[in-house]
Amino acid sequence: RILLTTVLNLQRESIKGIAITVQDITREVELNEAKSQFISNISHELRTPLFNIKTYIETLHDYGEDLAVEERQEFLATVNNETDRLTRLVNDVLDLSKLESGRTYSFNGVDLAQALEQTLRTYQLNAKDKGIQLVQEVTPNLPLVMGNYDLLLQVFGNLIGNALKFTPAGGKVAIRAYQLDPQPIISGSAADNNNTKQEHYFNSVSYDNNYHEQVRIEISDTGIGIAPEDQQAIFDRFFRVENRVHTLEGTGLGLSIVRNIMERHHSQVHLVSEVGVGTTFWFDLTIVNDEISSVAADRIED
Ligand code: ADP
């Protein structure tokens, strides 16, 4: 009987082993499919501005002398815009692939007021041009949060850029940052398999404390809003809500980058939105605790 049980157990184990292998292969197939889908999307997105640039340049080359000065100026402006679009696209694709390559980023105490101020300065002129009020309500003396300054600037920039893009003139875009009441740690929530250096910081937070403190950042607009059925998909690469007059500005990659960066910060982006009323994106960042930062300091360095 012992022999039979052992044989049965061994068989069970090997069945389990096969199940795990099948799962691994399925995941690999899914990843490969996602990769080729991504490459085919990129090729499509790159081809459009390239085609436009080539067409306008050829026309200028072949028939430039027959065109009026204004027409020539218009053609050159289009070539310029399409080149900008191409640059944005290439930059976004490079950013995304860097984020997905699993490279480690250095995490330090970030002064949110400074980062938000810097972002606001960049977008203030754009808001003014569009007749949109851009305001910030940041609680004074906010504690430092654990993060990568440049990546966070990118998140703020992408979200504020979108808010301005999808809000009509006369609207308002507001950025808020405030400290939340301490949250109890849900065991294991901060840990995952990825053994990067910043992970140690978040893990040590959960091991050494019963709670962690966070700052919430909200970016809200009084824009066109996002329908419930699109609210998940907008985070997918190249997804852009249909039936909208899209300016040349977008790449459809901005929110994928935001989601990815927030994952790196062990956080998630959330949104609430109502069509015709507006949208609020929000996420939380973990406050640097003196005790923890000294414990983790040597582990966080790049
Ligand atoms: P894009 O470069 O097109 O802005 P994103 O990934 O940043 O790409 O956004 C994906 C889509 O989500 C946008 O094309 C738009 O349809 C929708 N979207 C994003 N932010 C907003 C917003 N604040 N208000 C309304 N729609 C938005």
XYZ file of C-alpha atoms and ligand atoms in Angstrom:
329
model
C 0.000 0.000 0.000
C 2.903 2.319 0.852
C 4.413 1.675 -2.562
C 1.091 2.393 -4.261
C 0.646 5.651 -2.325
C 4.189 6.703 -3.204
C 3.623 5.934 -6.886
C 0.335 7.845 -6.827
C 1.991 10.786 -5.085
C 4.811 10.782 -7.593
C 2.298 10.733 -10.437
C 0.390 13.587 -8.847
C 3.628 15.564 -8.518
C 4.535 14.943 -12.136
C 1.036 15.988 -13.232
C 1.504 19.166 -11.189
C 4.888 19.592 -12.871
C 3.298 19.277 -16.297
C 0.574 21.753 -15.327
C 3.195 24.302 -14.266
C 5.153 23.802 -17.492
C 1.990 24.241 -19.578
C 1.261 27.416 -17.644
C 4.823 28.686 -18.306
C 4.483 28.002 -22.018
C 1.068 29.688 -22.159
C 2.541 32.777 -20.473
C 5.458 32.765 -22.907
C 3.098 32.485 -25.888
C 1.002 35.347 -24.499
C 4.103 37.496 -23.979
C 5.318 36.746 -27.509
C 1.910 37.620 -28.938
C 1.849 40.864 -26.953
C 5.359 41.648 -28.222
C 4.521 41.086 -31.896
C 1.287 43.045 -31.492
C 3.325 45.878 -29.986
C 5.853 45.802 -32.834
C 3.121 45.759 -35.464
C 1.400 48.707 -33.738
C 4.637 50.660 -33.536
C 5.380 50.035 -37.207
C 1.928 51.278 -38.126
C 2.234 54.367 -35.926
C 5.711 55.196 -37.272
C 4.726 54.716 -40.885
C 2.013 57.384 -40.855
C 4.172 60.411 -39.975
C 7.007 59.069 -42.143
C 4.655 58.734 -45.118
C 3.347 62.275 -44.581
C 6.833 63.753 -44.281
C 7.980 61.987 -47.443
C 4.900 63.076 -49.421
C 5.176 66.733 -48.443
C 8.943 66.869 -49.014
C 8.564 65.219 -52.438
C 5.817 67.646 -53.415
C 7.941 70.592 -52.315
C 10.904 69.192 -54.210
C 9.010 68.475 -57.449
C 6.497 71.318 -57.524
C 7.826 73.815 -54.956
C 8.350 76.535 -57.554
C 4.725 76.303 -58.701
C 3.380 76.756 -55.177
C 2.469 80.027 -53.517
C 4.691 81.122 -50.620
C 1.856 80.494 -48.100
C 1.342 76.993 -49.444
C 5.022 76.243 -49.119
C 4.959 77.552 -45.538
C 1.956 75.366 -44.787
C 3.663 72.272 -46.188
C 6.797 72.978 -44.163
C 4.706 73.479 -41.006
C 3.106 70.069 -41.580
C 6.511 68.451 -42.063
C 7.613 70.111 -38.830
C 4.543 68.848 -36.912
C 4.937 65.337 -38.267
C 8.603 65.332 -37.257
C 7.562 66.363 -33.727
C 5.031 63.550 -33.677
C 7.659 61.066 -34.788
C 10.014 62.300 -32.078
C 7.326 61.945 -29.390
C 6.509 58.468 -30.577
C 10.122 57.307 -30.606
C 10.699 58.847 -27.156
C 7.588 57.178 -25.709
C 8.489 53.795 -27.201
C 12.031 54.070 -25.835
C 10.738 55.102 -22.385
C 8.312 52.216 -22.313
C 10.849 49.630 -23.425
C 13.340 50.943 -20.850
C 10.688 50.588 -18.150
C 9.778 47.113 -19.302
C 13.375 45.933 -19.594
C 13.440 45.522 -15.808
C 16.389 47.896 -15.299
C 16.595 49.355 -11.800
C 16.021 53.009 -11.058
C 17.392 54.819 -8.026
C 14.786 55.680 -5.407
C 15.238 58.592 -3.033
C 13.208 60.971 -0.915
C 11.278 63.162 -3.378
C 9.992 66.632 -2.554
C 6.572 66.519 -4.228
C 5.981 70.265 -3.914
C 9.145 70.864 -5.931
C 8.303 68.237 -8.561
C 4.749 69.556 -8.974
C 5.962 73.157 -9.130
C 8.435 72.219 -11.869
C 5.700 70.422 -13.856
C 3.291 73.313 -13.445
C 5.844 75.789 -14.745
C 6.260 73.637 -17.861
C 2.524 73.474 -18.568
C 1.347 76.927 -17.423
C 1.918 78.551 -20.813
C 0.159 75.725 -22.631
C -2.839 76.087 -20.280
C -2.958 79.848 -20.796
C -2.876 79.398 -24.598
C -5.840 77.057 -24.351
C -7.789 79.277 -21.949
C -7.661 76.673 -19.175
C -7.098 77.518 -15.526
C -4.248 75.382 -14.134
C -4.108 75.408 -10.336
C -2.355 73.494 -7.572
C -3.496 72.774 -4.042
C -0.526 71.192 -2.331
C -0.533 70.915 1.472
C 2.443 72.931 2.779
C 5.402 71.035 4.271
C 4.504 67.656 2.824
C 6.976 64.951 3.922
C 9.293 63.394 1.333
C 7.980 60.371 -0.557
C 9.992 57.413 -1.801
C 10.381 57.693 -5.546
C 12.408 58.412 -8.629
C 12.221 62.140 -9.316
C 12.484 61.946 -13.113
C 9.957 59.135 -13.420
C 7.501 61.019 -11.219
C 7.953 64.146 -13.344
C 7.020 62.023 -16.328
C 3.847 60.786 -14.603
C 2.766 64.317 -13.649
C 3.598 65.569 -17.130
C 1.646 62.830 -18.915
C -1.438 63.229 -16.702
C -1.455 67.040 -16.794
C -0.739 66.993 -20.536
C -3.769 64.721 -21.068
C -5.971 66.815 -18.782
C -5.117 69.911 -20.836
C -5.587 68.050 -24.125
C -9.063 66.788 -23.297
C -10.439 69.880 -21.551
C -12.139 72.594 -23.568
C -11.351 76.318 -23.206
C -12.791 77.861 -20.052
C -12.180 74.635 -18.097
C -10.036 73.952 -15.083
C -7.234 71.486 -14.325
C -6.290 71.040 -10.665
C -3.407 69.207 -9.029
C -3.810 68.253 -5.396
C -1.382 66.581 -2.996
C -2.198 65.813 0.618
C -1.217 63.362 3.322
C -3.531 60.425 4.017
C -4.264 59.019 7.433
C -1.874 56.120 8.202
C -2.977 52.918 6.460
C -2.584 49.473 8.019
C -0.196 47.245 6.090
C -1.848 44.320 4.384
C 0.682 41.556 4.769
C 2.559 40.684 1.585
C 0.951 43.448 -0.466
C 4.219 45.258 -1.037
C 6.238 42.234 -2.026
C 6.524 40.565 -5.378
C 9.025 38.367 -7.151
C 11.039 41.122 -8.689
C 14.211 41.405 -6.676
C 15.209 44.977 -7.491
C 16.832 47.292 -4.987
C 13.894 49.589 -4.416
C 11.831 46.497 -3.625
C 13.850 46.082 -0.432
C 12.752 49.483 0.697
C 9.072 48.711 0.270
C 9.505 45.287 1.815
C 11.341 46.705 4.791
C 8.500 49.176 5.271
C 6.050 46.341 5.571
C 8.268 44.243 7.813
C 9.282 46.966 10.245
C 6.009 48.835 10.664
C 2.423 48.027 11.242
C 1.349 50.912 9.114
C 2.692 53.106 6.356
C 1.977 56.695 5.605
C 1.150 57.964 2.183
C 0.580 61.092 0.174
C -2.246 61.162 -2.345
C -1.837 63.004 -5.623
C -4.881 63.884 -7.710
C -5.019 65.426 -11.159
C -8.526 66.436 -12.109
C -10.014 68.188 -15.095
C -13.368 69.500 -16.219
C -12.898 67.890 -19.643
C -14.796 65.555 -21.939
C -14.552 62.547 -19.586
C -14.063 58.827 -20.333
C -16.961 56.376 -20.737
C -17.043 53.471 -18.217
C -16.354 50.873 -20.969
C -13.091 52.645 -21.921
C -11.755 53.289 -18.433
C -9.678 50.086 -18.280
C -8.515 50.066 -21.885
C -7.041 53.588 -21.846
C -4.050 52.109 -19.986
C -3.327 49.732 -22.881
C -0.621 50.632 -25.332
C -1.810 52.666 -28.310
C -5.418 52.670 -27.094
C -7.176 55.945 -27.786
C -10.882 56.469 -27.356
C -12.534 56.308 -30.771
C -14.702 58.957 -32.415
C -12.677 61.778 -31.016
C -10.999 64.401 -33.052
C -7.422 63.615 -32.195
C -4.878 66.303 -32.544
C -1.446 65.253 -33.661
C -0.329 65.448 -30.038
C -1.089 61.942 -28.760
C 0.747 58.651 -29.081
C -1.597 56.407 -27.094
C 1.380 55.386 -24.943
C 1.226 58.029 -22.200
C -0.995 56.129 -19.781
C 0.848 52.810 -20.325
C 3.988 54.647 -19.248
C 2.165 56.121 -16.231
C 0.866 52.708 -15.172
C 4.294 51.165 -15.548
C 6.013 53.887 -13.519
C 3.434 53.608 -10.752
C 3.981 49.847 -10.609
C 7.673 50.592 -10.099
C 6.565 52.700 -7.111
C 4.388 49.864 -5.806
C 1.375 51.956 -6.476
C -1.564 51.969 -8.851
C -3.235 54.686 -10.860
C -6.981 55.004 -10.370
C -9.535 57.167 -12.067
C -13.051 58.423 -11.693
C -14.683 59.983 -14.690
C -17.988 61.124 -16.055
C -18.556 61.865 -19.713
C -19.047 65.586 -20.249
C -18.146 66.428 -16.659
C -14.480 65.548 -16.191
C -11.887 63.086 -14.991
C -9.720 62.640 -11.905
C -6.654 60.413 -11.932
C -5.149 59.646 -8.523
C -2.444 57.544 -6.900
C -0.629 57.257 -3.556
C 3.077 57.391 -2.775
C 4.781 56.117 0.370
C 6.280 58.650 2.752
C 9.947 58.255 3.659
C 10.124 57.268 7.278
C 13.438 58.343 8.945
C 13.976 55.028 10.675
C 13.236 52.981 7.587
C 15.237 55.164 5.256
C 18.361 54.697 7.398
C 17.783 50.928 7.485
C 17.193 50.786 3.764
C 19.486 53.592 2.588
C 22.325 51.343 1.435
C 19.926 49.061 -0.401
C 18.148 51.740 -2.379
C 21.140 53.279 -4.092
C 21.314 52.753 -7.796
P -2.607 59.851 -25.790
O -1.227 60.074 -26.254
O -3.573 59.526 -26.886
O -3.089 60.910 -24.853
P -2.695 58.155 -23.453
O -2.234 56.752 -23.239
O -2.096 59.208 -22.588
O -2.481 58.468 -24.972
O -4.279 58.195 -23.295
C -5.071 57.225 -23.956
C -6.448 57.775 -24.248
O -7.174 57.952 -23.026
C -6.453 59.142 -24.897
O -6.249 59.074 -26.300
C -7.858 59.632 -24.551
O -8.810 59.065 -25.442
C -8.079 59.042 -23.153
N -7.745 60.039 -22.071
C -6.606 60.102 -21.340
N -6.666 61.088 -20.419
C -7.871 61.680 -20.558
C -8.527 62.761 -19.895
N -7.955 63.445 -18.893
N -9.805 63.060 -20.301
C -10.390 62.372 -21.295
N -9.832 61.348 -21.969
C -8.580 60.991 -21.616
